[in-house]
mmCIF file of C-alpha atoms in Angstrom:
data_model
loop_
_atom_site.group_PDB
_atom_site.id
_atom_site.type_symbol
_atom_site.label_atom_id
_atom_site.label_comp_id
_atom_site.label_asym_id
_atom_site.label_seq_id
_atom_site.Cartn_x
_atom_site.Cartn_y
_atom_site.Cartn_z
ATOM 1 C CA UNK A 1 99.884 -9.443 -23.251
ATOM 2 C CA UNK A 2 99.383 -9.433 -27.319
ATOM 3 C CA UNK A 3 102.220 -12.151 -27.366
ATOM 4 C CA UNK A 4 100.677 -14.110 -25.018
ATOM 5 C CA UNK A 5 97.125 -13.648 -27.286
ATOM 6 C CA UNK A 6 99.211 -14.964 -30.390
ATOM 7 C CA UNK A 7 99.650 -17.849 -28.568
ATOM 8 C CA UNK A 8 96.463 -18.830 -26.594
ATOM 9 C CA UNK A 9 93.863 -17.697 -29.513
ATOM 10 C CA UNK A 10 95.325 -20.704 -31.743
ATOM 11 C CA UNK A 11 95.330 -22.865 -28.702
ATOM 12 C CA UNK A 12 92.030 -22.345 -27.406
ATOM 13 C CA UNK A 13 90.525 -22.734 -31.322
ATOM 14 C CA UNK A 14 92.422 -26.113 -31.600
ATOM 15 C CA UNK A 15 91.157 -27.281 -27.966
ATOM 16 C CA UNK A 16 87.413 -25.871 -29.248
ATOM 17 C CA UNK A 17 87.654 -27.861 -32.350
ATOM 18 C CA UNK A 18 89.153 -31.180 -30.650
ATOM 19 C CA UNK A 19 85.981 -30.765 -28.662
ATOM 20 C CA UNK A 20 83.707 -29.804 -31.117
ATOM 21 C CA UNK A 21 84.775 -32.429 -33.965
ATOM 22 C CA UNK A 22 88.015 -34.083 -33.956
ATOM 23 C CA UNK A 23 87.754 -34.885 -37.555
ATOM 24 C CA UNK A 24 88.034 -31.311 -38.577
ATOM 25 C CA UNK A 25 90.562 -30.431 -40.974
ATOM 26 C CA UNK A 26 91.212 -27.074 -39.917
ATOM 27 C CA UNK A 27 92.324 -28.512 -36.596
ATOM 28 C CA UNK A 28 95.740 -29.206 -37.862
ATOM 29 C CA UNK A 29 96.127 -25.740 -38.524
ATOM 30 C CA UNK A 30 95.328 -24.365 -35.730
ATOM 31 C CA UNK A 31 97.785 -26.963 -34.071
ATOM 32 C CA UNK A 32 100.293 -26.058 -36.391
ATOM 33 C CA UNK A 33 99.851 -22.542 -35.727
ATOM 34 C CA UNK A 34 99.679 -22.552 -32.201
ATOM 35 C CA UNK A 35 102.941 -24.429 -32.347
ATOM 36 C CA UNK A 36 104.736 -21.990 -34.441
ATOM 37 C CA UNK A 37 103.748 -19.048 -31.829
ATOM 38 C CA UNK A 38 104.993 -20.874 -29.031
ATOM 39 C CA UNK A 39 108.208 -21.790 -30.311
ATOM 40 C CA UNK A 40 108.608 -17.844 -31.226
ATOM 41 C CA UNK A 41 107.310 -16.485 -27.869
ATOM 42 C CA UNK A 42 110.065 -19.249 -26.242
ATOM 43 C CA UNK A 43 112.497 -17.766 -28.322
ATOM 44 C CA UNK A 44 111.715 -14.218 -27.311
ATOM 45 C CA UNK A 45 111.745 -15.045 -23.930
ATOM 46 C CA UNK A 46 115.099 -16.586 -23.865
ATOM 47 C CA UNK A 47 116.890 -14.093 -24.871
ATOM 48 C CA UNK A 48 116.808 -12.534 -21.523
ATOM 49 C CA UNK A 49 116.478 -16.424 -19.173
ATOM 50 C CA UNK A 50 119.871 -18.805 -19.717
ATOM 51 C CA UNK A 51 117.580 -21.245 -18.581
ATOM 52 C CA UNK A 52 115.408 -21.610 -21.496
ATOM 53 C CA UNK A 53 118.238 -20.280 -24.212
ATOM 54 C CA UNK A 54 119.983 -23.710 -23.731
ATOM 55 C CA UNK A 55 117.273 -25.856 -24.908
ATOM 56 C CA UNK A 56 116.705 -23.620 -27.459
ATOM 57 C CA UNK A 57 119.376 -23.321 -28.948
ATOM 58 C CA UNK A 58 119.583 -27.352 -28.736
ATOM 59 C CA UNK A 59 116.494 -27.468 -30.343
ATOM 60 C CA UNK A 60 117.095 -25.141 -33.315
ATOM 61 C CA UNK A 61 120.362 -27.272 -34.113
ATOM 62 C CA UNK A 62 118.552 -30.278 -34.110
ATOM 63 C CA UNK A 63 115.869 -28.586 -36.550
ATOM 64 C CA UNK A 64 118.302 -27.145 -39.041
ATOM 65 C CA UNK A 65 120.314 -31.202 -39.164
ATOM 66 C CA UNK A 66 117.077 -32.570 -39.591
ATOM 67 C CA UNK A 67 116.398 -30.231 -42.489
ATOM 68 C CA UNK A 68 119.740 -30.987 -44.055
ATOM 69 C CA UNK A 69 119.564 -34.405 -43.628
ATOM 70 C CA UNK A 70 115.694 -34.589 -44.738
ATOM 71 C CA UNK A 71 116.646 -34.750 -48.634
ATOM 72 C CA UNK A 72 118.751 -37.408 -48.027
ATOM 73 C CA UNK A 73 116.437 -39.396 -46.003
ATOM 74 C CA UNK A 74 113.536 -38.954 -48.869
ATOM 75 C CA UNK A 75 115.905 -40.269 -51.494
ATOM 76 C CA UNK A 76 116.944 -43.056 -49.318
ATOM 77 C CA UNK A 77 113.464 -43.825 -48.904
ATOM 78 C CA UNK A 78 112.684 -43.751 -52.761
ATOM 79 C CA UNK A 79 114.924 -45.787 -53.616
ATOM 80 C CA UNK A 80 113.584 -48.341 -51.425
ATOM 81 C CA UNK A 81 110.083 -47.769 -52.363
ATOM 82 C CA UNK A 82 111.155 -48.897 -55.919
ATOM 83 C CA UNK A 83 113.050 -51.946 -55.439
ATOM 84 C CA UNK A 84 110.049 -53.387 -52.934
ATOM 85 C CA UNK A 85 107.229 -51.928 -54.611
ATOM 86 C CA UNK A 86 107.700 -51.538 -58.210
ATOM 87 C CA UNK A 87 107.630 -48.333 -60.527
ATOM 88 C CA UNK A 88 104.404 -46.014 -59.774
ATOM 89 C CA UNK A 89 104.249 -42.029 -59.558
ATOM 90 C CA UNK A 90 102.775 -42.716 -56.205
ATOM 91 C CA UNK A 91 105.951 -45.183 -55.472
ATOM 92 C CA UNK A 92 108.355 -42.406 -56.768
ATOM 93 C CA UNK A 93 106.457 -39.537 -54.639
ATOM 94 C CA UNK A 94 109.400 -39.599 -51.596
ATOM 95 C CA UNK A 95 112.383 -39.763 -54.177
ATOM 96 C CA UNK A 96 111.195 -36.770 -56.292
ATOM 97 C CA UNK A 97 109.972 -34.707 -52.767
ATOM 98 C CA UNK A 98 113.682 -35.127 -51.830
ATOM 99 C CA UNK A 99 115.044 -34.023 -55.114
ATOM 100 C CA UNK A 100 112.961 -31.242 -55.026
ATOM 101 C CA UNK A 101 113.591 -30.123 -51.657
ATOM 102 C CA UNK A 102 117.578 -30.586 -52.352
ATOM 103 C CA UNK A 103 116.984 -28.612 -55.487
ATOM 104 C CA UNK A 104 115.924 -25.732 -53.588
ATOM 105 C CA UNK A 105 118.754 -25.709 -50.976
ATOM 106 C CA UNK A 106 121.110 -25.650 -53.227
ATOM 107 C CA UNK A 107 119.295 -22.340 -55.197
ATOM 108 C CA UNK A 108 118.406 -20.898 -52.306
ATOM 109 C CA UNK A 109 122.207 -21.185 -51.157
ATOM 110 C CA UNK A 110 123.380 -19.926 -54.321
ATOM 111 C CA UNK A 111 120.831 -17.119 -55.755
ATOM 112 C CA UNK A 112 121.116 -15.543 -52.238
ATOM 113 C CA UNK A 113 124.000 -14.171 -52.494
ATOM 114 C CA UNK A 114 123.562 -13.096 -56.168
ATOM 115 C CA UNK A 115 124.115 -9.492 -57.414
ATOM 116 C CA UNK A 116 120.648 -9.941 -59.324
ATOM 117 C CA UNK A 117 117.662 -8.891 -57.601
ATOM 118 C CA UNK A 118 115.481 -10.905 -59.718
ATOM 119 C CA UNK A 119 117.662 -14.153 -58.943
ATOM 120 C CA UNK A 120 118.288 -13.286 -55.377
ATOM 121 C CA UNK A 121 114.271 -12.567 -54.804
ATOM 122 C CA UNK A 122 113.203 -15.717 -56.697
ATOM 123 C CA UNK A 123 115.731 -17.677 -54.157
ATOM 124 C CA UNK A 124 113.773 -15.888 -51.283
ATOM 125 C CA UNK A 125 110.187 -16.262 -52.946
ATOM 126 C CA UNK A 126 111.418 -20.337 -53.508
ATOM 127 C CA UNK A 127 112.053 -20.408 -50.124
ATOM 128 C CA UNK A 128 109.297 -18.872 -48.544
ATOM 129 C CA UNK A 129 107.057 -21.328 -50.506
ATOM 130 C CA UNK A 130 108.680 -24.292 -49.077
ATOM 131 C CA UNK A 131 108.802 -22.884 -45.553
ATOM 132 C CA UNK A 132 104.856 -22.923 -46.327
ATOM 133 C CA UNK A 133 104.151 -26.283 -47.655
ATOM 134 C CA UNK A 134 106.615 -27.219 -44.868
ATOM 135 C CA UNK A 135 103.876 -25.925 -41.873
ATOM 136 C CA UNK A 136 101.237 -27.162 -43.642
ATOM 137 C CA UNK A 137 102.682 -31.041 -44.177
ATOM 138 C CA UNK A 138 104.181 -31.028 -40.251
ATOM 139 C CA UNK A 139 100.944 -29.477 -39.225
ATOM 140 C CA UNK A 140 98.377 -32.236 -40.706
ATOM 141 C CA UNK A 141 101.618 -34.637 -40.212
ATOM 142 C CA UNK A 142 101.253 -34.103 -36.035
ATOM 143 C CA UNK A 143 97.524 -33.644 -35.990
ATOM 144 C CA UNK A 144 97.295 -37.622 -38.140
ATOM 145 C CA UNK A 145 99.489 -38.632 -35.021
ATOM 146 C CA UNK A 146 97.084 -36.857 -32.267
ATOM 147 C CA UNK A 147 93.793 -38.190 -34.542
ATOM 148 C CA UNK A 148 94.981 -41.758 -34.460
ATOM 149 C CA UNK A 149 95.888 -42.230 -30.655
ATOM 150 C CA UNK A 150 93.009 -40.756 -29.480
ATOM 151 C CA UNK A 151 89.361 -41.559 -29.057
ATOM 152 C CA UNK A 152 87.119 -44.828 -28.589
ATOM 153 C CA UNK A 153 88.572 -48.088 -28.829
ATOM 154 C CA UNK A 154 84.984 -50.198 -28.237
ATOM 155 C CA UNK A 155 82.084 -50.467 -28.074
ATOM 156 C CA UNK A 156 81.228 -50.140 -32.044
ATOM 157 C CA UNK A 157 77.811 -51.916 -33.650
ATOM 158 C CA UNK A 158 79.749 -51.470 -37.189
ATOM 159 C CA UNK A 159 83.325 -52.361 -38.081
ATOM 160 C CA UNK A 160 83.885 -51.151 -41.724
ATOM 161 C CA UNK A 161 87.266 -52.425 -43.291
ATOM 162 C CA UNK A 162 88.622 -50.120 -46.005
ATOM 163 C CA UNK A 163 89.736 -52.275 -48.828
ATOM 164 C CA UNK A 164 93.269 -52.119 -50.546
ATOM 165 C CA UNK A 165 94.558 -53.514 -53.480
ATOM 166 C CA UNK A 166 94.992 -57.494 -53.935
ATOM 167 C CA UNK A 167 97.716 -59.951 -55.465
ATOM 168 C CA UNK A 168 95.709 -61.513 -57.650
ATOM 169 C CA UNK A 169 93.095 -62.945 -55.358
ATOM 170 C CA UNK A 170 95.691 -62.894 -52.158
ATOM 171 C CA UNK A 171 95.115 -60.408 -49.217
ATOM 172 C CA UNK A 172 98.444 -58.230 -48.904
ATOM 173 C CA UNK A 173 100.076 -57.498 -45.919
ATOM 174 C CA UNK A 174 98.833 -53.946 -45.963
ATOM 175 C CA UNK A 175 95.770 -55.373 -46.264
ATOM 176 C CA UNK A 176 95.952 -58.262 -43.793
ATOM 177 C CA UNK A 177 97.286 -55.411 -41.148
ATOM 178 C CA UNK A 178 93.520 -53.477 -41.381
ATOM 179 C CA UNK A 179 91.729 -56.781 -41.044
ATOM 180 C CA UNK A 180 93.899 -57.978 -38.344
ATOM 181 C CA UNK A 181 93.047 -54.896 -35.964
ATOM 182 C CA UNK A 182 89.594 -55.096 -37.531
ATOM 183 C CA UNK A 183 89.293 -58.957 -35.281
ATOM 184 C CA UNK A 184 90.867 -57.257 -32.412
ATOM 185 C CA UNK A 185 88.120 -54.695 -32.640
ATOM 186 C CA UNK A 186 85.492 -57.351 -32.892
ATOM 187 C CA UNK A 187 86.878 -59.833 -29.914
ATOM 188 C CA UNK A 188 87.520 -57.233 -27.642
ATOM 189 C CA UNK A 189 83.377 -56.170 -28.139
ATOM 190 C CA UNK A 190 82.444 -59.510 -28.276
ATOM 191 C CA UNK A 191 84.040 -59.926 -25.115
ATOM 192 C CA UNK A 192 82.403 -57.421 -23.425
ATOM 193 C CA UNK A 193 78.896 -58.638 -24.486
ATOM 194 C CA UNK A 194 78.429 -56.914 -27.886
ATOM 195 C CA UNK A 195 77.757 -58.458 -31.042
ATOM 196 C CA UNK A 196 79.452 -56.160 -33.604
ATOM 197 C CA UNK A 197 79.421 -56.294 -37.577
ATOM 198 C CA UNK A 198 81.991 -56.296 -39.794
ATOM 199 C CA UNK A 199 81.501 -54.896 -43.117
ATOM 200 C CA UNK A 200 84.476 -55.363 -46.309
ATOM 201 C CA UNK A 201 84.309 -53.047 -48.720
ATOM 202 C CA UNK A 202 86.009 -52.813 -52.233
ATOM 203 C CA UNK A 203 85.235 -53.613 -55.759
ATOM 204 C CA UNK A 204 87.246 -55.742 -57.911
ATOM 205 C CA UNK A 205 90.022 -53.748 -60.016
ATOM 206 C CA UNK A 206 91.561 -54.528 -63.597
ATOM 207 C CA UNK A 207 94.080 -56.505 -62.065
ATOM 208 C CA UNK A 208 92.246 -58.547 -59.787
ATOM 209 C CA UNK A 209 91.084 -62.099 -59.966
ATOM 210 C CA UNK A 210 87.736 -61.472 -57.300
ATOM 211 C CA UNK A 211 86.915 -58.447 -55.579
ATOM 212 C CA UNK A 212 88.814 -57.053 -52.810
ATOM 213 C CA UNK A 213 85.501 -57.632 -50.098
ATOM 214 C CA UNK A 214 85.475 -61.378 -51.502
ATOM 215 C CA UNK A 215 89.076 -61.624 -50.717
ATOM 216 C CA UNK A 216 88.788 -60.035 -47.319
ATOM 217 C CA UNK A 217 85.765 -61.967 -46.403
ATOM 218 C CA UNK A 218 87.820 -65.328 -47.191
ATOM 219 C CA UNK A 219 90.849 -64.255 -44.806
ATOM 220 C CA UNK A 220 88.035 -63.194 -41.938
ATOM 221 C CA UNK A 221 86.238 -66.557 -42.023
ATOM 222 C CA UNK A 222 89.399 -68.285 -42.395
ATOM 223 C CA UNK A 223 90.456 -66.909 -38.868
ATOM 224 C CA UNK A 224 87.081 -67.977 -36.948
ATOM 225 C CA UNK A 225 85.091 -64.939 -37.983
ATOM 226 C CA UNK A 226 81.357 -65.993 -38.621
ATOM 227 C CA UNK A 227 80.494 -66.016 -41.834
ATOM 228 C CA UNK A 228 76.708 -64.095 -41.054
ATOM 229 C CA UNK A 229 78.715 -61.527 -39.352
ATOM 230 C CA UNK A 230 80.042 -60.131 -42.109
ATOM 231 C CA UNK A 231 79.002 -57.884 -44.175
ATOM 232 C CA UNK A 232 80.162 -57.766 -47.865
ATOM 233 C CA UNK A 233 80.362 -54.362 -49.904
ATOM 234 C CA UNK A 234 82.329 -54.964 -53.442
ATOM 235 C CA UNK A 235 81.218 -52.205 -55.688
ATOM 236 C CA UNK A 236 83.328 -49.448 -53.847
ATOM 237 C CA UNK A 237 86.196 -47.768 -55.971
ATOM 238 C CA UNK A 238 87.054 -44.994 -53.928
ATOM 239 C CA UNK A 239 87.460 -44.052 -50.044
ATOM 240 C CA UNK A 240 84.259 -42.114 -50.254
ATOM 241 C CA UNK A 241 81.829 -45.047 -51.268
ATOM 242 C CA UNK A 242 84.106 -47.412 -49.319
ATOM 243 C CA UNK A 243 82.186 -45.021 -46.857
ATOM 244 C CA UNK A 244 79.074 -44.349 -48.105
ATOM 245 C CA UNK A 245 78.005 -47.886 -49.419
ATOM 246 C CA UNK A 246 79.366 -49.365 -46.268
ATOM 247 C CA UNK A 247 76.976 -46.824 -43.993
ATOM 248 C CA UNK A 248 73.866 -47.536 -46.003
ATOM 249 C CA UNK A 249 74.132 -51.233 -45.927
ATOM 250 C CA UNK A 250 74.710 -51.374 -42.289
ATOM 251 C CA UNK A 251 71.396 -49.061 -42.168
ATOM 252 C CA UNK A 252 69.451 -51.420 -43.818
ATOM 253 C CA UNK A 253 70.174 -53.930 -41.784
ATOM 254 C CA UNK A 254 68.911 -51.696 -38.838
ATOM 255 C CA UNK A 255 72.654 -51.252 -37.419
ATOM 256 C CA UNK A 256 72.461 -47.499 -36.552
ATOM 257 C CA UNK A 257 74.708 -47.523 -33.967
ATOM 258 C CA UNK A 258 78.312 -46.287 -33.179
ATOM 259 C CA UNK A 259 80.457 -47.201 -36.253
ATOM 260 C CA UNK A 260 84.384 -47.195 -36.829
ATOM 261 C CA UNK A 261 86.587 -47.909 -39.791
ATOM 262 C CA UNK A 262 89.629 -49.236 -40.069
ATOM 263 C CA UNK A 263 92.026 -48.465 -42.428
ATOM 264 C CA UNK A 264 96.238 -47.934 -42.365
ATOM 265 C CA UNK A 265 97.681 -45.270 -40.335
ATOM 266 C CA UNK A 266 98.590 -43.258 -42.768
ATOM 267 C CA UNK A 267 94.938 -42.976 -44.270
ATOM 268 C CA UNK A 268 93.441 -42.532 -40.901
ATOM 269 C CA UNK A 269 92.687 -38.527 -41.015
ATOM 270 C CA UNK A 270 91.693 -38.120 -44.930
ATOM 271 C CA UNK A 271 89.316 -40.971 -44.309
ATOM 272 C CA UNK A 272 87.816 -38.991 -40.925
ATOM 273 C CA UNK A 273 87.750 -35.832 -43.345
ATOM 274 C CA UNK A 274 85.733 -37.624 -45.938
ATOM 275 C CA UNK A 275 83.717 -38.750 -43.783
ATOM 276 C CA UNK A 276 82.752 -35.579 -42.149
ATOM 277 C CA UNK A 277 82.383 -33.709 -45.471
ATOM 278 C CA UNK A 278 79.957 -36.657 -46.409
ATOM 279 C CA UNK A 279 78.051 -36.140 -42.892
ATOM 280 C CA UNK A 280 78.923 -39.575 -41.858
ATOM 281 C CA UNK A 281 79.037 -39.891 -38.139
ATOM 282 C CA UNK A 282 81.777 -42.361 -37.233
ATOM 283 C CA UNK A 283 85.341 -42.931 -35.939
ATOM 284 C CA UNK A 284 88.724 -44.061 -37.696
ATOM 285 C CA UNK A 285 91.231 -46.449 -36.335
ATOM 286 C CA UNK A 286 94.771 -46.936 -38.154
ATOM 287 C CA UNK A 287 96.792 -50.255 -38.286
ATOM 288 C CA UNK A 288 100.566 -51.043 -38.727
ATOM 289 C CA UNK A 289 102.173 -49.876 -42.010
ATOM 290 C CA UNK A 290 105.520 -51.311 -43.068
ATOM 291 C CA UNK A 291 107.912 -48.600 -42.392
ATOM 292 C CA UNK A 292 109.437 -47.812 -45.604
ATOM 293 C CA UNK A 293 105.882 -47.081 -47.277
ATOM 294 C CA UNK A 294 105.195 -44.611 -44.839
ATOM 295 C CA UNK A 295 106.971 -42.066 -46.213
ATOM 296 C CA UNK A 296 105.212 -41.917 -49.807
ATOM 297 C CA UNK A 297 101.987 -42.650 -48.427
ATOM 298 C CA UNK A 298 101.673 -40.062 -46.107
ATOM 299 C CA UNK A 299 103.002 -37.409 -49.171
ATOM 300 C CA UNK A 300 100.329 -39.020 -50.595
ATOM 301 C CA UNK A 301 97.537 -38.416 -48.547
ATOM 302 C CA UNK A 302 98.883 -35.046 -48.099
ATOM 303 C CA UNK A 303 98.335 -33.915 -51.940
ATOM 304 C CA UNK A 304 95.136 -35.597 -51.624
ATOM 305 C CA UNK A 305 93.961 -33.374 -48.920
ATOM 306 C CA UNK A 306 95.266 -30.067 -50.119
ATOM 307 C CA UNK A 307 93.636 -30.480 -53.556
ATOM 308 C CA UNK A 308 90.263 -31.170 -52.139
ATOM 309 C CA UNK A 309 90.426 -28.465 -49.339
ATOM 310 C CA UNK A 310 92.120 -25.815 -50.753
ATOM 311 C CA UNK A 311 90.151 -23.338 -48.233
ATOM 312 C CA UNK A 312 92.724 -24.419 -45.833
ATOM 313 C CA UNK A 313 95.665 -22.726 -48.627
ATOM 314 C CA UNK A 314 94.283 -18.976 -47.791
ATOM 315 C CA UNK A 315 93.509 -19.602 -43.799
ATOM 316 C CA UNK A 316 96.945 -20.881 -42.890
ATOM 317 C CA UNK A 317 98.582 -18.275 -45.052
ATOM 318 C CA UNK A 318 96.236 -15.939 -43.320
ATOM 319 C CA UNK A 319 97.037 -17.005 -40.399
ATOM 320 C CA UNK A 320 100.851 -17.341 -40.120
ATOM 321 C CA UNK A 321 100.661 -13.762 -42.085
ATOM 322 C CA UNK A 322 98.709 -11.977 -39.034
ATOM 323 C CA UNK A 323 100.956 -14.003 -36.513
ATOM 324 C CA UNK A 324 104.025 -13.267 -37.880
ATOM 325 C CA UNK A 325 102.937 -9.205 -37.884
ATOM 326 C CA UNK A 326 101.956 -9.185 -34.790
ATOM 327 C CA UNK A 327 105.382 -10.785 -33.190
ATOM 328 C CA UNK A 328 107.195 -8.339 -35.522
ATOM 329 C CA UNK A 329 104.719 -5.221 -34.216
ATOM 330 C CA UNK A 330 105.733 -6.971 -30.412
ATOM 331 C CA UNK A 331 109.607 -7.004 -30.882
#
């Protein structure tokens, strides 16, 4: 019965929070969590049912070759982040996360079976830590996945375009992905009678030769979007007045209606966080990233959200803490 309880209590809190907000953060952990309990309570009961000790034991051998092979594939990644995207510490991000993961493989496998207590508990401490960070990136990793693929898809009076760094005054291609889905937004409500807006945001950086809303505007009109229905923010610098300006201006214009931005997938739950811890009411919808910048991006986004919420540190830890207790007090 208590096994069962570790198991539904972190369901029933992620369901509650789905319902109540989807855009809270702390439903990743409760995903996360619920996960981890299931997977344990499997394993428990397979020890006495050959039919479920198969899969299991299929599915922990696929775990532990995807954690060997997970340095590799970071460095792999790096390395291609650098030759297509140029030296940056958010380029290098994947290449050192896999040298520091391999790092610690390699002292765990070594100060374990050391003589020395201190070495051999640092080894287990080191590990420990990783297994941590590890819940907490697959944790917000799934929930980004769940976040994206579900809710509305129309019926929005405000389409806000998050902007991105330019080429001079060219629109990238990550770029040109968030304004592409941005028109399919906007035709697929125009079709069904509503006349949405489109608002670019983004100011114009060091680098750039006009602002990144100018820019985005251009490629818009360019592709048969009406000039007077868009919007043009260009003094935003950061994801939270890409937000903020972006809300106020379609307010003044009296559009106070459902709104949704659109940024990359990657981005899509820190900007729904932001926007809930500004008490902005409105949806996010991803768009295509090229698949060798996903990696550092979404290591990225994950620093990003850990330093600003680092209330969710001490209830996961909690959390696992009392789970793991009570499976021990169980077996």
């Amino acid at each position: 019965m208590l096994a069962a309880l570790l198991f539904l209590i972190p369901a029933a809190a992620f369901v509650l929070g789905m319902v109540r907000d989807r855009r809270r953060l702390s439903n990743a952990i409760w995903l996360g969590l619920a996960l981890v309990m299931l997977v344990l309570l499997l394993a428990d009961a397979g020890q006495d049912n050959p039919v479920l000790t198969l899969p299991l034991a299929f599915g922990f051998l696929l775990a532990v070759v995807g954690l060997l092979l997970l340095p590799l594939a970071l460095l792999a990644n790096g390395v291609v982040m650098l030759r297509r995207e140029g030296r940056s510490l958010g380029n290098l991000l994947s290449l050192l996360a896999g040298l520091a993961l391999l790092g610690e493989m390699v002292y765990f496998g070594w100060g374990i079976g050391q003589p020395n207590d201190w070495i051999r508990g640092s080894a287990i401490g080191l590990f420990l830590v990783s297994a941590y960070i590890a819940f907490l990136f697959v944790s917000l990793l799934l929930y980004s996945v769940i976040y994206g693929r579900t809710g509305r898809r129309s019926g929005f009076d405000g389409i806000v375009v998050l902007g991105a760094g330019l080429v001079g005054s060219r629109v990238p291609q990550l770029l040109a992905n968030r304004l592409d889905r941005a028109m399919r937004l906007y035709h697929r409500d125009r079709e069904a009678g509503r006349t949405p807006v489109i608002v670019v945001t983004g100011g114009q950086g060091a680098d750039e030769e006009v602002s990144e809303a100018f820019a985005m505007r251009e490629y818009l009109v360019e592709r048969g979007i009406p000039a007077d229905e868009i919007v043009l923010e260009d003094q935003a610098t950061t994801t939270e007045e890409n937000l903020r300006y972006s809300k106020a201006l379609l307010a003044e214009r009296g559009h106070t209606g459902r709104v949704v931005a659109v940024t990359n997938n990657y981005h899509v739950f820190r900007t729904a966080v932001l926007s809930r811890n500004q008490g902005l009411r409105l949806q996010v919808i991803g768009a295509p990233t090229a698949w060798y910048f996903v990696p550092s991006a979404f290591l990225r986004e994950f620093v990003a959200l850990l330093v600003r919420n680092p209330v969710v540190h001490g209830m996961a830890c909690l959390l696992l803490m009392a789970g793991g207790l009570g499976l021990t007090q169980i077996n």
